[in-house]
CSV table of C-alpha atoms and ligand atoms in Angstrom, one decimal:
chain,number,residue,atom,x,y,z
F,1,MET,CA,137.4,-207.8,-45.1
F,2,ALA,CA,137.8,-204.4,-46.8
F,3,GLU,CA,137.9,-201.3,-44.7
F,4,PRO,CA,134.4,-199.9,-44.2
F,5,ILE,CA,133.7,-196.7,-46.1
F,6,ILE,CA,132.2,-193.8,-44.2
F,7,VAL,CA,130.3,-190.8,-45.7
F,8,THR,CA,129.5,-188.1,-43.2
F,9,LEU,CA,126.5,-185.7,-43.5
F,10,ASP,CA,126.3,-183.0,-41.0
F,11,GLY,CA,124.0,-179.9,-40.6
F,12,PRO,CA,121.4,-178.2,-38.5
F,13,ALA,CA,117.9,-179.3,-37.7
F,14,GLY,CA,115.4,-179.6,-40.6
F,15,VAL,CA,118.1,-179.3,-43.4
F,16,GLY,CA,117.1,-182.6,-45.0
F,17,LYS,CA,119.9,-184.8,-43.8
F,18,THR,CA,117.8,-188.0,-43.0
F,19,THR,CA,116.1,-188.1,-46.4
F,20,LEU,CA,119.4,-187.5,-48.2
F,21,ALA,CA,121.4,-189.9,-46.0
F,22,LYS,CA,118.8,-192.7,-46.9
F,23,ARG,CA,119.0,-191.9,-50.6
F,24,VAL,CA,122.9,-191.8,-50.6
F,25,ALA,CA,123.0,-195.0,-48.6
F,26,GLN,CA,120.6,-196.7,-51.0
F,27,GLU,CA,122.7,-195.6,-53.9
F,28,LEU,CA,125.9,-196.8,-52.3
F,29,GLY,CA,124.3,-200.0,-51.0
F,30,VAL,CA,125.4,-199.3,-47.4
F,31,ALA,CA,123.6,-198.6,-44.1
F,32,TYR,CA,122.7,-195.2,-42.9
F,33,LEU,CA,123.2,-194.1,-39.3
F,34,ASP,CA,120.7,-191.5,-37.9
F,35,THR,CA,122.7,-190.3,-34.9
F,36,GLY,CA,119.9,-187.7,-34.1
F,37,GLY,CA,117.7,-190.8,-33.7
F,38,MET,CA,120.2,-192.1,-31.2
F,39,PHE,CA,120.1,-188.9,-29.2
F,40,ARG,CA,116.4,-188.8,-29.5
F,41,ALA,CA,116.0,-192.4,-28.3
F,42,THR,CA,118.3,-191.7,-25.4
F,43,ALA,CA,116.2,-188.5,-24.4
F,44,HIS,CA,113.0,-190.6,-24.9
F,45,ALA,CA,114.2,-193.4,-22.7
F,46,LEU,CA,115.6,-191.1,-19.8
F,47,GLY,CA,112.8,-188.5,-20.0
F,48,GLN,CA,112.9,-185.0,-18.4
F,49,ASP,CA,114.0,-186.7,-15.2
F,50,GLY,CA,117.2,-187.6,-16.9
F,51,LEU,CA,118.3,-184.0,-16.7
F,52,GLN,CA,118.3,-184.2,-12.9
F,53,LEU,CA,120.5,-187.2,-12.6
F,54,SER,CA,124.1,-187.0,-11.4
F,55,ASN,CA,126.8,-188.2,-13.7
F,56,GLU,CA,127.1,-191.5,-12.0
F,57,GLU,CA,123.4,-192.1,-12.2
F,58,LEU,CA,123.4,-190.9,-15.8
F,59,ALA,CA,126.2,-193.4,-16.7
F,60,ASN,CA,124.2,-196.3,-15.1
F,61,GLU,CA,121.1,-195.4,-17.2
F,62,LEU,CA,123.2,-195.0,-20.4
F,63,GLU,CA,124.8,-198.4,-19.8
F,64,LYS,CA,121.3,-199.9,-20.3
F,65,LEU,CA,120.9,-198.7,-23.8
F,66,ARG,CA,122.3,-200.8,-26.7
F,67,PHE,CA,122.1,-199.5,-30.3
F,68,SER,CA,122.3,-201.6,-33.3
F,69,LEU,CA,121.5,-201.5,-37.1
F,70,GLN,CA,119.4,-203.8,-39.2
F,71,GLY,CA,119.3,-203.9,-43.0
F,72,SER,CA,120.9,-201.4,-45.4
F,73,GLY,CA,120.2,-198.5,-47.8
F,74,ALA,CA,116.9,-196.7,-47.4
F,75,ASP,CA,115.5,-199.6,-45.4
F,76,THR,CA,118.2,-199.5,-42.6
F,77,VAL,CA,116.5,-199.7,-39.2
F,78,LEU,CA,118.0,-198.2,-36.1
F,79,LEU,CA,117.3,-200.4,-32.9
F,80,CYS,CA,117.6,-199.4,-29.3
F,81,ASN,CA,117.6,-202.5,-27.1
F,82,ASN,CA,116.4,-204.5,-30.1
F,83,ARG,CA,113.4,-202.3,-30.8
F,84,PRO,CA,113.1,-200.0,-33.7
F,85,VAL,CA,113.4,-196.3,-33.0
F,86,GLY,CA,110.2,-195.0,-34.3
F,87,ASP,CA,108.0,-191.8,-34.7
F,88,GLU,CA,107.6,-191.7,-30.9
F,89,VAL,CA,110.9,-189.8,-30.8
F,90,ARG,CA,109.9,-187.3,-33.6
F,91,THR,CA,108.3,-184.7,-31.5
F,92,GLU,CA,109.4,-181.2,-30.7
F,93,ALA,CA,109.4,-182.0,-27.0
F,94,VAL,CA,111.9,-184.9,-27.6
F,95,SER,CA,113.8,-182.8,-30.1
F,96,MET,CA,114.5,-180.1,-27.5
F,97,LEU,CA,115.2,-182.6,-24.7
F,98,ALA,CA,117.7,-184.4,-27.0
F,99,SER,CA,119.4,-181.2,-27.8
F,100,THR,CA,119.7,-180.3,-24.0
F,101,MET,CA,121.0,-183.8,-23.2
F,102,ALA,CA,123.5,-183.6,-26.2
F,103,THR,CA,125.3,-180.7,-24.3
F,104,LYS,CA,126.3,-183.2,-21.5
F,105,PRO,CA,129.9,-184.5,-22.0
F,106,ILE,CA,129.0,-187.9,-20.5
F,107,VAL,CA,126.1,-188.3,-23.0
F,108,ARG,CA,128.3,-187.3,-25.9
F,109,GLU,CA,131.0,-189.7,-24.8
F,110,PHE,CA,128.6,-192.5,-24.6
F,111,GLN,CA,127.2,-191.7,-28.1
F,112,LYS,CA,130.7,-191.4,-29.5
F,113,GLN,CA,131.6,-194.9,-28.4
F,114,ALA,CA,128.3,-196.4,-29.6
F,115,GLN,CA,128.6,-194.6,-33.0
F,116,GLN,CA,132.2,-195.5,-33.6
F,117,ALA,CA,131.5,-199.1,-32.7
F,118,LEU,CA,128.7,-199.1,-35.3
F,119,GLY,CA,131.1,-197.7,-38.0
F,120,ALA,CA,134.0,-200.0,-37.0
F,121,ASP,CA,132.8,-202.9,-39.0
F,122,THR,CA,130.0,-201.5,-41.3
F,123,SER,CA,130.2,-199.0,-44.2
F,124,LEU,CA,127.9,-196.1,-43.4
F,125,VAL,CA,126.4,-192.9,-44.4
F,126,ALA,CA,126.4,-191.2,-41.0
F,127,GLU,CA,124.3,-188.1,-40.4
F,128,GLY,CA,124.3,-185.8,-37.4
F,129,ARG,CA,126.0,-182.7,-36.1
F,130,ASP,CA,129.7,-183.8,-35.4
F,131,MET,CA,130.1,-186.9,-37.7
F,132,GLY,CA,132.9,-185.2,-39.8
F,133,THR,CA,134.6,-183.3,-36.8
F,134,VAL,CA,134.6,-185.8,-34.0
F,135,ILE,CA,133.1,-189.3,-34.7
F,136,PHE,CA,134.6,-190.1,-38.0
F,137,PRO,CA,137.3,-187.5,-38.6
F,138,GLN,CA,139.1,-190.0,-41.0
F,139,ALA,CA,136.1,-190.3,-43.3
F,140,PRO,CA,137.1,-189.8,-47.0
F,141,HIS,CA,133.7,-188.1,-47.9
F,142,LYS,CA,132.4,-185.3,-45.7
F,143,PHE,CA,129.4,-183.1,-46.3
F,144,PHE,CA,127.9,-180.1,-44.4
F,145,LEU,CA,124.4,-179.1,-45.5
F,146,ASP,CA,122.9,-175.7,-44.5
F,147,ALA,CA,119.8,-173.6,-45.2
F,148,ARG,CA,118.0,-170.6,-43.8
F,149,PRO,CA,116.0,-171.4,-40.6
F,150,GLU,CA,112.7,-170.3,-42.3
F,151,GLU,CA,113.3,-172.7,-45.1
F,152,ARG,CA,114.1,-175.5,-42.7
F,153,ALA,CA,111.0,-174.9,-40.6
F,154,GLN,CA,108.9,-175.1,-43.8
F,155,ARG,CA,110.5,-178.6,-44.5
F,156,ARG,CA,109.8,-179.7,-40.9
F,157,LEU,CA,106.3,-178.5,-41.2
F,158,ARG,CA,105.8,-180.7,-44.4
F,159,GLN,CA,107.4,-183.6,-42.7
F,160,TYR,CA,105.0,-183.3,-39.7
F,161,GLN,CA,102.0,-183.0,-42.1
F,162,ALA,CA,103.2,-186.1,-44.0
F,163,MET,CA,103.1,-187.9,-40.6
F,164,GLY,CA,99.5,-186.7,-40.0
F,165,LYS,CA,100.7,-184.4,-37.2
F,166,ASP,CA,99.6,-180.8,-36.6
F,167,ALA,CA,102.3,-178.1,-36.4
F,168,ASP,CA,102.5,-174.4,-36.3
F,169,LEU,CA,105.1,-172.7,-38.7
F,170,ALA,CA,106.0,-169.8,-36.3
F,171,GLU,CA,106.5,-172.2,-33.5
F,172,LEU,CA,108.7,-174.5,-35.6
F,173,THR,CA,110.9,-171.6,-36.8
F,174,GLN,CA,111.4,-170.6,-33.1
F,175,SER,CA,112.2,-174.2,-32.1
F,176,ILE,CA,114.7,-174.6,-34.9
F,177,ARG,CA,116.4,-171.3,-34.0
F,178,ALA,CA,116.6,-172.3,-30.2
F,179,ARG,CA,118.1,-175.7,-31.2
F,180,ASP,CA,120.5,-174.0,-33.6
F,181,GLU,CA,121.7,-171.8,-30.9
F,182,GLN,CA,122.2,-174.6,-28.5
F,183,ASP,CA,123.8,-177.0,-31.0
F,184,ARG,CA,126.2,-174.4,-32.5
F,185,ASN,CA,127.2,-172.9,-29.1
F,186,ARG,CA,127.8,-175.9,-26.9
F,187,THR,CA,131.4,-176.5,-25.6
F,188,VAL,CA,131.7,-180.1,-26.6
F,189,ALA,CA,131.4,-181.1,-30.3
F,190,PRO,CA,129.4,-177.9,-31.4
F,191,LEU,CA,127.7,-178.1,-34.8
F,192,LYS,CA,130.2,-176.8,-37.4
F,193,PRO,CA,131.7,-178.1,-40.7
F,194,ALA,CA,135.0,-180.1,-40.7
F,195,ASP,CA,137.8,-178.2,-42.4
F,196,ASP,CA,137.7,-180.7,-45.2
F,197,ALA,CA,133.9,-180.9,-45.6
F,198,HIS,CA,132.1,-180.1,-48.7
F,199,ILE,CA,129.6,-177.3,-47.7
F,200,ILE,CA,126.3,-177.2,-49.6
F,201,ASP,CA,123.7,-174.5,-49.1
F,202,THR,CA,120.5,-176.2,-49.9
F,203,SER,CA,118.2,-173.1,-49.5
F,204,GLU,CA,117.7,-172.8,-53.2
F,205,LEU,CA,118.2,-176.4,-54.1
F,206,ASP,CA,115.7,-179.3,-54.3
F,207,LYS,CA,116.6,-182.7,-52.8
F,208,GLU,CA,117.5,-184.2,-56.2
F,209,GLN,CA,120.0,-181.4,-56.9
F,210,VAL,CA,121.6,-181.9,-53.4
F,211,PHE,CA,121.6,-185.7,-54.0
F,212,GLN,CA,123.3,-185.2,-57.3
F,213,GLU,CA,126.0,-183.0,-55.9
F,214,ILE,CA,126.8,-185.4,-53.1
F,215,ILE,CA,126.9,-188.5,-55.3
F,216,GLY,CA,128.9,-186.6,-58.0
F,217,SER,CA,131.4,-185.5,-55.3
F,218,ILE,CA,131.8,-189.0,-53.9
F,219,GLN,CA,132.2,-190.6,-57.4
F,220,GLY,CA,134.6,-187.7,-58.4
F,221,ASN,CA,136.7,-188.5,-55.3
F,222,VAL,CA,136.7,-192.2,-56.0
F,223,ASN,CA,137.5,-192.0,-59.7
F,224,GLY,CA,139.7,-188.9,-59.6
E,1,C5P,O1,119.2,-184.6,-36.2
E,1,C5P,P1,118.0,-184.5,-35.1
E,1,C5P,O2,117.2,-183.3,-35.3
E,1,C5P,O3,117.2,-185.8,-35.1
E,1,C5P,O4,118.9,-184.4,-33.8
E,1,C5P,C1,118.3,-184.2,-32.5
E,1,C5P,C2,119.2,-183.5,-31.6
E,1,C5P,O5,120.3,-184.4,-31.3
E,1,C5P,C3,120.0,-182.3,-32.2
E,1,C5P,O6,119.2,-181.1,-32.1
E,1,C5P,C4,121.3,-182.3,-31.6
E,1,C5P,O7,121.3,-181.5,-30.4
E,1,C5P,C5,121.5,-183.7,-31.1
E,1,C5P,N1,122.6,-184.3,-31.9
E,1,C5P,C6,123.8,-184.1,-31.7
E,1,C5P,N2,124.9,-184.7,-32.4
E,1,C5P,C7,124.5,-185.6,-33.4
E,1,C5P,C8,123.1,-185.7,-33.8
E,1,C5P,C9,122.1,-185.1,-33.0
E,1,C5P,O8,124.2,-183.3,-30.8
E,1,C5P,N3,125.4,-186.2,-34.1
């Protein structure tokens, strides 16, 4: 079997990674891996009480979680213990809990092994915070998306509205800033571009332009 191809897409909260990862995966005919969804599902399964557990207790709980992927392209489904990870993990409370749990080395080590196992035999568009730096450093195509916090909060607001949920723009901006701070400053695997990542500031670009830039760069690399 040919070596799986990995495309990494990293960046802060609300930058549009999931939408783009789906589209790029669809275009390439491969699965997409929402690693934020994996951290969220973990936070959702463990709950606030998870923060009080000792490392040994935490390891026992993490052992019970099995992640897998079904399908490919935009229809890829992330499963946790054979159940699709759904909108129950898309709340601000789960976002913040996921970000706090993600500072714990034992949680990151567990995620790293689970994510690398998924990429070992499947071509992927992998989106997250440390895909290009830590999880798939050998990936041939790496992208880092960024945008101003206010712009990202607006995008998140539109997402919540599309799900029929209420949200407040000022609170979203504050929550995004707090997560940025925590994600960029943690000691293990902080959010930052890989040295060889293609950095795209999406503040002034629409999704189509960002998509074209990513696909153009991948095809340029392949053909060039
Ligand atoms: O991308 P998303 O907002 O769904 O991620 C939720 C949280 O999970 C992030 O704020 C981040 O703390 C954590 N995360 C991470 N590493 C990843 C993906 C997500 O630390 N690769």
